[in-house]
């Protein structure tokens, strides 16, 4: 058989990392309240499932927004034949308006600069193709989203240079850390093309202060490199401080900076909870990036049917305002439920104010303050406690014992099951070791829950016997099997 390409077969996808291995463990043994109450609870997937009732209600009241209904079928032909990579004008206008509202209305966005992509994954890769060549590198503050290695480097050949941040200052990005990482990269003859940050942060669930953003803008402006800001969690802020978008800083600094070097990544996957719609956006102040990005977006367009539906939804100001406000309230309540529950059993978390997750500190549970010690604890949590939480090392965190915990992808009853499991685990009070663990009595306890199980059936029960969950589209790796 002829060999495959190096792009297709290189290991930059990261499928064997603990981050993805946790998904596979869940896929192999998914929790279900009645069918599999001892299964793994998925807490490694940053999905926002808390406001689907609001979206469902809007759809039921606006059947003409879909071309697949009797009320909207008259538009079927025109929408089904539309394939312009600029996108439907009303869709780009609606997205630009929503981006402004999701950021508090303090800034406006030009619909002419909205470039479509296949989700945030496609948007990150698209901007990388536009501004970097194979072998170039981006500075990325750690801990950072594990799939950045895939999104930014798998097919582009671009490298990531971590900028190490530490718990001593709550993992805040400092100018000194940026300068040190930049200097080391240059000394290694690595061509640094830009800095990529997430705000709000994934995995920390925190927002960057205005002065930090101003410092980052000054840094890239002095180095004449690009700044890409991933703001896909902009509307998930649920407490103070308020979110400050990089677009506000760019507008304020005006002619003192080279606006061509600034780009924003956005998506509706997190803020609206619509990851399956694959709506990714590149918003660039650089005319050439907009022009080239539009041509490249042909490889990952948003379907015209999706554009048509979302244009109607996002142009409904009353719905959008209510959705954003209610989403913030529900996220705040869920965050408080989880973190206060952990506090009661002696587990501390980094104080956060945004996102669909929090950063949990289990350093005191490690037998050894090493990466290996973190992996031993992670395997115990997966295999014995049956919770999929993501270890900090998969986010390039240099301090062992931190874990990202997602809290918005389950219902209230499952939250209580998860908290009970953690509490029972902590109450064991035994030292963590690498010895195989016997099944604990608390794991055998039957769970009697009364709530709809439809969400589980739709998300994890495949209609085809050999089809894997869409949440885990990767075959089993040696790490989980081990």
Coordinates of C-alpha atoms in Angstrom, one line a residue:
X1 CA 0.0 0.0 0.0
X2 CA 1.2 3.5 -0.8
X3 CA 2.3 5.6 2.2
X4 CA 0.1 8.4 3.5
X5 CA 1.2 12.0 3.7
X6 CA 3.2 13.4 6.6
X7 CA 0.5 16.0 7.3
X8 CA -2.1 13.2 7.8
X9 CA 0.0 11.0 9.9
X10 CA 2.0 13.4 12.1
X11 CA 1.3 13.3 15.9
X12 CA 0.3 16.9 16.3
X13 CA -3.4 16.0 16.6
X14 CA -2.8 15.1 20.3
X15 CA -5.2 12.2 20.3
X16 CA -3.1 10.3 22.8
X17 CA -3.1 13.1 25.4
X18 CA -4.9 12.7 28.8
X19 CA -7.3 15.4 27.6
X20 CA -8.7 13.3 24.9
X21 CA -8.2 10.0 26.8
X22 CA -10.6 11.2 29.4
X23 CA -13.3 11.6 26.6
X24 CA -12.5 8.0 25.5
X25 CA -12.9 6.7 29.0
X26 CA -16.4 8.3 29.1
X27 CA -17.3 7.0 25.7
X28 CA -16.4 3.5 26.7
X29 CA -18.5 3.6 29.9
X30 CA -20.9 6.6 29.8
X31 CA -22.9 7.5 32.9
X32 CA -26.7 7.1 32.6
X33 CA -28.9 7.6 35.6
X34 CA -30.8 4.3 35.2
X35 CA -29.0 2.2 32.5
X36 CA -25.5 2.8 33.8
X37 CA -25.5 4.6 37.2
X38 CA -21.9 3.6 37.9
X39 CA -20.6 4.9 34.5
X40 CA -18.1 7.8 34.0
X41 CA -19.6 11.3 34.3
X42 CA -18.4 13.6 31.5
X43 CA -16.8 16.6 33.2
X44 CA -14.1 17.1 30.6
X45 CA -16.3 18.6 27.8
X46 CA -16.9 22.4 27.8
X47 CA -20.5 22.4 26.5
X48 CA -23.1 24.9 27.6
X49 CA -26.4 23.0 28.0
X50 CA -28.1 25.2 30.6
X51 CA -30.3 27.3 28.3
X52 CA -31.5 24.9 25.6
X53 CA -35.1 25.5 26.8
X54 CA -34.9 29.1 25.8
X55 CA -33.7 28.2 22.3
X56 CA -36.3 25.5 21.9
X57 CA -39.0 28.0 22.9
X58 CA -37.8 30.5 20.4
X59 CA -37.7 27.9 17.6
X60 CA -41.3 26.8 18.3
X61 CA -42.5 30.4 18.2
X62 CA -40.6 31.2 14.9
X63 CA -41.1 28.3 12.6
X64 CA -40.5 30.4 9.5
X65 CA -36.8 30.8 10.6
X66 CA -36.3 27.2 9.3
X67 CA -36.5 26.4 5.6
X68 CA -37.6 22.8 6.6
X69 CA -41.0 23.9 7.9
X70 CA -44.3 24.6 6.2
X71 CA -43.9 28.3 7.2
X72 CA -40.4 28.6 5.8
X73 CA -40.3 26.2 2.9
X74 CA -40.8 29.0 0.3
X75 CA -37.2 30.1 1.0
X76 CA -35.9 26.5 0.6
X77 CA -34.7 26.8 -3.1
X78 CA -32.8 30.1 -2.6
X79 CA -31.1 29.1 0.6
X80 CA -30.3 25.6 -0.5
X81 CA -28.5 27.0 -3.6
X82 CA -26.6 29.7 -1.8
X83 CA -22.9 29.0 -1.6
X84 CA -21.1 32.4 -1.6
X85 CA -18.2 32.2 0.8
X86 CA -18.9 35.7 1.9
X87 CA -22.0 34.3 3.7
X88 CA -25.5 35.6 3.8
X89 CA -25.4 39.4 4.3
X90 CA -28.1 39.1 7.0
X91 CA -26.1 36.4 8.8
X92 CA -22.9 38.5 8.9
X93 CA -24.9 41.5 10.1
X94 CA -26.6 39.4 12.8
X95 CA -23.3 38.0 14.0
X96 CA -21.6 41.4 14.2
X97 CA -24.5 42.7 16.2
X98 CA -24.5 39.7 18.5
X99 CA -20.7 40.0 19.1
X100 CA -21.3 43.6 20.3
X101 CA -24.2 42.6 22.6
X102 CA -22.2 39.7 24.0
X103 CA -19.6 42.2 25.0
X104 CA -21.9 44.6 26.7
X105 CA -22.5 46.9 23.7
X106 CA -19.3 48.9 24.3
X107 CA -17.9 48.2 20.9
X108 CA -19.3 47.7 17.4
X109 CA -18.2 45.2 14.8
X110 CA -18.1 45.7 11.0
X111 CA -20.0 42.9 9.2
X112 CA -17.6 43.3 6.3
X113 CA -14.8 42.0 8.5
X114 CA -16.7 38.9 9.6
X115 CA -15.1 35.8 8.0
X116 CA -16.8 32.4 8.4
X117 CA -15.1 29.1 9.4
X118 CA -16.0 25.7 10.6
X119 CA -16.2 26.3 14.3
X120 CA -13.5 27.9 16.5
X121 CA -11.2 25.0 15.4
X122 CA -11.5 26.0 11.8
X123 CA -11.2 29.7 12.7
X124 CA -8.0 29.2 14.6
X125 CA -6.5 27.2 11.8
X126 CA -7.6 29.7 9.2
X127 CA -6.0 32.6 11.0
X128 CA -2.8 30.5 11.4
X129 CA -2.7 29.8 7.7
X130 CA -3.1 33.5 6.9
X131 CA -0.3 34.9 9.2
X132 CA 2.3 32.1 9.7
X133 CA 4.4 29.7 7.7
X134 CA 5.5 26.2 8.6
X135 CA 8.2 26.4 11.2
X136 CA 7.0 29.7 12.6
X137 CA 5.8 29.9 16.1
X138 CA 3.1 31.5 18.4
X139 CA 3.6 32.4 22.0
X140 CA 0.8 31.0 24.1
X141 CA 0.4 31.6 27.8
X142 CA 0.0 28.4 29.8
X143 CA -2.1 26.7 31.0
X144 CA -3.8 26.7 27.6
X145 CA -6.5 24.8 25.7
X146 CA -5.0 21.4 24.9
X147 CA -6.4 21.3 21.3
X148 CA -4.4 24.4 20.4
X149 CA -1.7 22.0 19.4
X150 CA -4.1 20.5 16.9
X151 CA -5.8 23.6 15.8
X152 CA -2.7 25.7 15.3
X153 CA -0.1 23.2 14.3
X154 CA -1.4 19.9 13.0
X155 CA -1.8 20.8 9.4
X156 CA -0.1 24.2 9.3
X157 CA 3.3 23.1 10.7
X158 CA 3.4 26.0 13.1
X159 CA 4.9 25.6 16.6
X160 CA 3.7 26.7 20.0
X161 CA 6.1 28.3 22.5
X162 CA 4.5 28.2 26.0
X163 CA 4.6 31.3 28.2
X164 CA 4.7 29.8 31.7
X165 CA 2.3 31.3 34.2
X166 CA 2.1 30.3 37.9
X167 CA -0.4 30.0 40.7
X168 CA 1.6 32.5 42.9
X169 CA -0.2 35.3 41.0
X170 CA -3.3 33.3 40.0
X171 CA -1.7 32.4 36.6
X172 CA -1.8 35.9 35.3
X173 CA 0.2 36.8 32.2
X174 CA 3.1 39.1 33.0
X175 CA 5.3 41.1 30.6
X176 CA 8.4 39.5 32.1
X177 CA 7.2 36.0 31.2
X178 CA 6.4 37.2 27.7
X179 CA 9.8 38.7 27.2
X180 CA 11.6 35.6 28.6
X181 CA 9.7 33.3 26.3
X182 CA 10.2 35.6 23.3
X183 CA 13.9 35.8 24.0
X184 CA 14.4 32.1 24.3
X185 CA 12.6 31.4 21.1
X186 CA 14.7 33.9 19.2
X187 CA 17.9 32.4 20.7
X188 CA 16.7 29.1 19.4
X189 CA 16.3 30.6 15.9
X190 CA 12.5 30.3 16.1
X191 CA 10.6 32.9 14.2
X192 CA 7.8 34.2 16.5
X193 CA 4.9 35.4 14.4
X194 CA 2.5 36.2 17.1
X195 CA 0.9 35.9 20.5
X196 CA -2.3 33.9 21.0
X197 CA -4.5 34.3 24.2
X198 CA -7.9 33.2 25.3
X199 CA -10.1 35.7 27.1
X200 CA -12.0 34.5 29.1
X201 CA -9.4 31.9 29.8
X202 CA -9.8 28.2 29.0
X203 CA -9.0 26.5 31.4
X204 CA -8.9 29.1 34.2
X205 CA -12.4 30.6 33.8
X206 CA -11.0 34.1 34.5
X207 CA -11.0 37.3 32.5
X208 CA -8.0 39.5 31.8
X209 CA -7.8 43.0 33.4
X210 CA -7.7 46.1 31.2
X211 CA -4.1 46.9 32.2
X212 CA -3.0 43.4 31.2
X213 CA -4.6 43.7 27.8
X214 CA -3.0 47.1 27.3
X215 CA 0.4 45.5 28.2
X216 CA -0.2 42.7 25.7
X217 CA -1.1 45.1 22.9
X218 CA 2.1 47.2 23.7
X219 CA 4.2 44.0 23.6
X220 CA 3.1 42.8 20.2
X221 CA 3.2 46.3 18.8
X222 CA 6.8 46.7 19.9
X223 CA 7.8 43.4 18.5
X224 CA 5.7 43.9 15.4
X225 CA 4.1 40.5 15.7
X226 CA 0.4 39.5 15.6
X227 CA -2.0 39.2 18.5
X228 CA -4.9 36.7 18.1
X229 CA -7.5 36.8 20.9
X230 CA -9.8 33.9 21.2
X231 CA -13.0 35.4 22.8
X232 CA -15.4 32.4 22.3
X233 CA -16.4 32.6 26.0
X234 CA -17.2 36.3 26.0
X235 CA -20.8 35.9 27.0
X236 CA -20.2 33.3 29.7
X237 CA -19.1 35.9 32.3
X238 CA -21.3 35.4 35.3
X239 CA -19.7 37.7 38.0
X240 CA -17.3 40.6 38.3
X241 CA -15.0 41.8 37.0
X242 CA -16.8 42.6 33.8
X243 CA -15.4 41.4 30.5
X244 CA -13.1 43.7 28.5
X245 CA -12.7 42.8 24.9
X246 CA -9.5 43.4 23.0
X247 CA -11.5 45.4 20.6
X248 CA -12.1 48.0 23.3
X249 CA -8.3 48.4 23.8
X250 CA -7.6 48.6 20.1
X251 CA -10.2 51.4 19.7
X252 CA -8.8 53.3 22.7
X253 CA -5.2 53.1 21.6
X254 CA -6.1 54.2 18.1
X255 CA -3.3 55.3 15.9
X256 CA -0.6 54.4 18.4
X257 CA -0.7 50.8 17.3
X258 CA -0.6 48.9 14.0
X259 CA -4.2 47.6 13.7
X260 CA -3.2 45.2 10.9
X261 CA -1.7 42.9 13.6
X262 CA -4.9 42.3 15.6
X263 CA -7.4 39.5 15.1
X264 CA -10.3 38.1 17.1
X265 CA -11.6 34.5 17.1
X266 CA -15.3 34.0 17.9
X267 CA -17.9 31.2 17.8
X268 CA -21.4 30.4 18.9
X269 CA -20.4 27.0 20.4
X270 CA -20.0 28.3 23.9
X271 CA -21.9 31.5 24.3
X272 CA -25.0 30.1 22.7
X273 CA -24.4 26.4 23.3
X274 CA -24.4 25.4 19.6
X275 CA -21.2 23.5 18.9
X276 CA -22.9 21.2 16.4
X277 CA -23.7 24.2 14.2
X278 CA -20.0 24.7 13.5
X279 CA -20.1 28.5 13.5
X280 CA -16.6 29.9 13.7
X281 CA -15.7 33.5 13.1
X282 CA -12.4 35.3 12.3
X283 CA -12.7 39.1 12.8
X284 CA -9.6 40.9 11.6
X285 CA -8.5 44.5 11.3
X286 CA -6.2 43.5 8.5
X287 CA -7.8 43.9 5.0
X288 CA -5.5 41.2 3.5
X289 CA -6.4 38.7 6.2
X290 CA -10.1 39.3 5.5
X291 CA -9.5 38.9 1.8
X292 CA -7.3 35.8 2.0
X293 CA -9.4 34.3 4.9
X294 CA -12.6 34.5 2.8
X295 CA -11.0 32.5 0.0
X296 CA -9.7 29.9 2.5
X297 CA -13.0 29.7 4.2
X298 CA -14.3 27.7 1.2
X299 CA -12.9 24.7 3.0
X300 CA -15.0 25.2 6.1
X301 CA -18.2 27.2 5.4
X302 CA -21.2 27.4 7.7
X303 CA -24.2 25.8 5.9
X304 CA -26.6 28.3 4.4
X305 CA -29.5 26.7 6.3
X306 CA -27.7 27.3 9.6
X307 CA -26.9 30.9 8.5
X308 CA -30.5 31.6 7.7
X309 CA -31.8 30.2 11.0
X310 CA -29.3 32.1 13.1
X311 CA -29.7 35.3 11.3
X312 CA -33.3 35.4 12.4
X313 CA -32.5 34.3 15.9
X314 CA -29.6 36.7 16.6
X315 CA -31.6 39.6 15.1
X316 CA -34.3 39.1 17.7
X317 CA -33.1 41.7 20.2
X318 CA -35.6 40.7 22.9
X319 CA -34.6 37.0 22.7
X320 CA -30.9 37.8 22.7
X321 CA -31.0 40.1 25.7
X322 CA -33.1 37.6 27.7
X323 CA -30.9 34.7 26.7
X324 CA -27.6 36.4 27.7
X325 CA -29.0 37.5 31.0
X326 CA -30.5 34.1 31.9
X327 CA -27.5 32.3 30.8
X328 CA -25.3 34.4 33.1
X329 CA -27.6 33.7 36.0
X330 CA -27.7 29.9 35.4
X331 CA -23.9 29.7 35.0
X332 CA -23.4 31.6 38.2
X333 CA -25.8 29.3 40.1
X334 CA -24.1 26.2 38.8
X335 CA -20.6 27.5 39.5
X336 CA -21.6 28.3 43.1
X337 CA -23.2 24.9 43.6
X338 CA -20.1 23.1 42.4
X339 CA -17.4 25.1 44.1
X340 CA -19.3 25.4 47.5
X341 CA -19.8 21.7 47.4
X342 CA -16.1 21.1 46.9
X343 CA -15.3 23.6 49.7
X344 CA -17.3 21.5 52.1
X345 CA -14.9 18.5 51.5
X346 CA -11.8 20.6 51.6
X347 CA -11.1 21.2 47.9
X348 CA -10.2 24.6 46.7
X349 CA -10.5 26.1 43.3
X350 CA -9.1 29.2 41.6
X351 CA -11.6 32.0 41.9
X352 CA -13.2 32.5 38.5
X353 CA -15.9 34.6 36.9
X354 CA -16.5 33.2 33.4
X355 CA -16.5 30.1 31.3
X356 CA -18.1 26.7 31.5
X357 CA -15.5 25.2 33.9
X358 CA -13.3 25.9 36.9
X359 CA -9.7 25.2 37.8
X360 CA -9.6 22.7 40.8
X361 CA -6.5 22.3 43.0
X362 CA -5.9 18.7 44.1
X363 CA -2.2 19.3 44.8
X364 CA -2.7 18.2 48.4
X365 CA -3.9 14.8 47.2
X366 CA -0.7 14.0 45.4
X367 CA 1.7 11.5 46.9
X368 CA 4.4 13.1 44.8
X369 CA 4.4 16.7 43.5
X370 CA 5.3 15.6 40.0
X371 CA 3.7 15.0 36.6
X372 CA 3.7 11.3 37.4
X373 CA 2.0 11.9 40.7
X374 CA -0.7 13.9 38.9
X375 CA -1.2 11.1 36.4
X376 CA -1.6 8.5 39.2
X377 CA -4.3 10.7 40.8
X378 CA -6.0 11.3 37.4
X379 CA -6.2 7.6 36.6
X380 CA -7.8 7.0 40.0
X381 CA -10.4 9.7 39.4
X382 CA -11.2 8.2 36.0
X383 CA -11.2 4.5 37.0
X384 CA -12.4 4.6 40.6
X385 CA -14.4 7.8 41.1
X386 CA -15.7 7.5 37.5
X387 CA -15.4 11.3 36.7
X388 CA -13.7 12.6 33.6
X389 CA -11.8 15.7 34.7
X390 CA -8.9 17.0 32.7
X391 CA -5.4 17.0 34.3
X392 CA -3.5 20.3 34.3
X393 CA -0.5 18.8 32.5
X394 CA -2.6 18.4 29.4
X395 CA -3.0 22.2 29.5
X396 CA 0.8 22.6 29.7
X397 CA 0.5 23.6 33.4
X398 CA 3.9 23.4 35.0
X399 CA 2.5 22.9 38.5
X400 CA 1.1 19.4 39.2
X401 CA -2.3 18.8 40.9
X402 CA -4.5 21.2 39.0
X403 CA -7.6 19.9 37.1
X404 CA -10.2 21.5 34.8
X405 CA -13.7 20.6 35.7
X406 CA -16.6 21.4 33.3
X407 CA -19.9 22.1 35.0
X408 CA -22.4 23.3 32.4
X409 CA -22.9 20.1 30.3
X410 CA -25.1 18.2 32.8
X411 CA -28.4 18.5 34.7
X412 CA -28.7 19.3 38.4
X413 CA -29.2 15.7 39.4
X414 CA -26.0 14.6 37.7
X415 CA -24.2 17.5 39.5
X416 CA -25.3 16.0 42.9
X417 CA -24.1 12.5 41.8
X418 CA -20.7 13.9 40.9
X419 CA -20.4 15.9 44.1
X420 CA -21.4 12.8 46.1
X421 CA -18.7 10.8 44.4
X422 CA -16.0 13.4 45.1
X423 CA -17.1 13.6 48.7
X424 CA -17.0 9.9 49.2
X425 CA -13.6 9.7 47.5
X426 CA -12.1 12.4 49.8
X427 CA -13.7 10.9 52.9
X428 CA -11.6 7.7 52.2
X429 CA -8.7 9.8 53.4
X430 CA -6.2 7.3 52.1
X431 CA -2.8 8.1 50.6
X432 CA -2.6 8.2 46.8
X433 CA -0.4 5.4 45.4
X434 CA 0.2 3.8 42.1
X435 CA -1.1 0.4 43.4
X436 CA -4.3 -0.9 41.7
X437 CA -7.4 0.2 43.6
X438 CA -10.1 -2.2 44.7
X439 CA -13.6 -1.1 44.0
X440 CA -15.0 0.9 46.9
X441 CA -18.3 0.2 48.6
X442 CA -19.5 3.7 47.8
X443 CA -19.2 3.0 44.1
X444 CA -21.7 0.2 44.3
X445 CA -24.5 2.3 45.8
X446 CA -27.5 2.4 43.6
X447 CA -28.6 5.8 42.4
X448 CA -32.3 6.5 42.3
X449 CA -32.9 9.6 40.2
X450 CA -36.1 10.9 38.7
X451 CA -35.6 13.1 35.7
X452 CA -35.7 12.9 31.9
X453 CA -32.9 10.7 30.5
X454 CA -33.5 11.8 26.9
X455 CA -30.4 14.1 26.9
X456 CA -28.2 11.1 27.7
X457 CA -29.8 8.9 25.1
X458 CA -29.3 11.6 22.4
X459 CA -25.7 12.4 23.3
X460 CA -24.2 9.0 24.1
X461 CA -26.5 6.3 22.9
X462 CA -25.6 5.8 19.2
X463 CA -28.3 4.3 16.9
X464 CA -25.6 2.3 15.3
X465 CA -23.9 -0.4 17.3
X466 CA -20.4 0.4 16.1
X467 CA -20.6 4.1 16.0
X468 CA -18.7 6.1 18.7
X469 CA -20.1 9.1 20.5
X470 CA -19.7 12.4 18.5
X471 CA -18.0 13.7 21.7
X472 CA -15.2 11.2 21.4
X473 CA -14.3 10.8 17.7
X474 CA -10.9 9.3 18.4
X475 CA -10.0 5.6 18.8
X476 CA -8.9 4.2 22.1
X477 CA -5.3 5.1 22.9
X478 CA -2.6 3.2 24.9
X479 CA -2.8 5.6 27.9
X480 CA -6.4 4.9 28.8
X481 CA -6.0 1.2 28.2
X482 CA -3.0 1.2 30.5

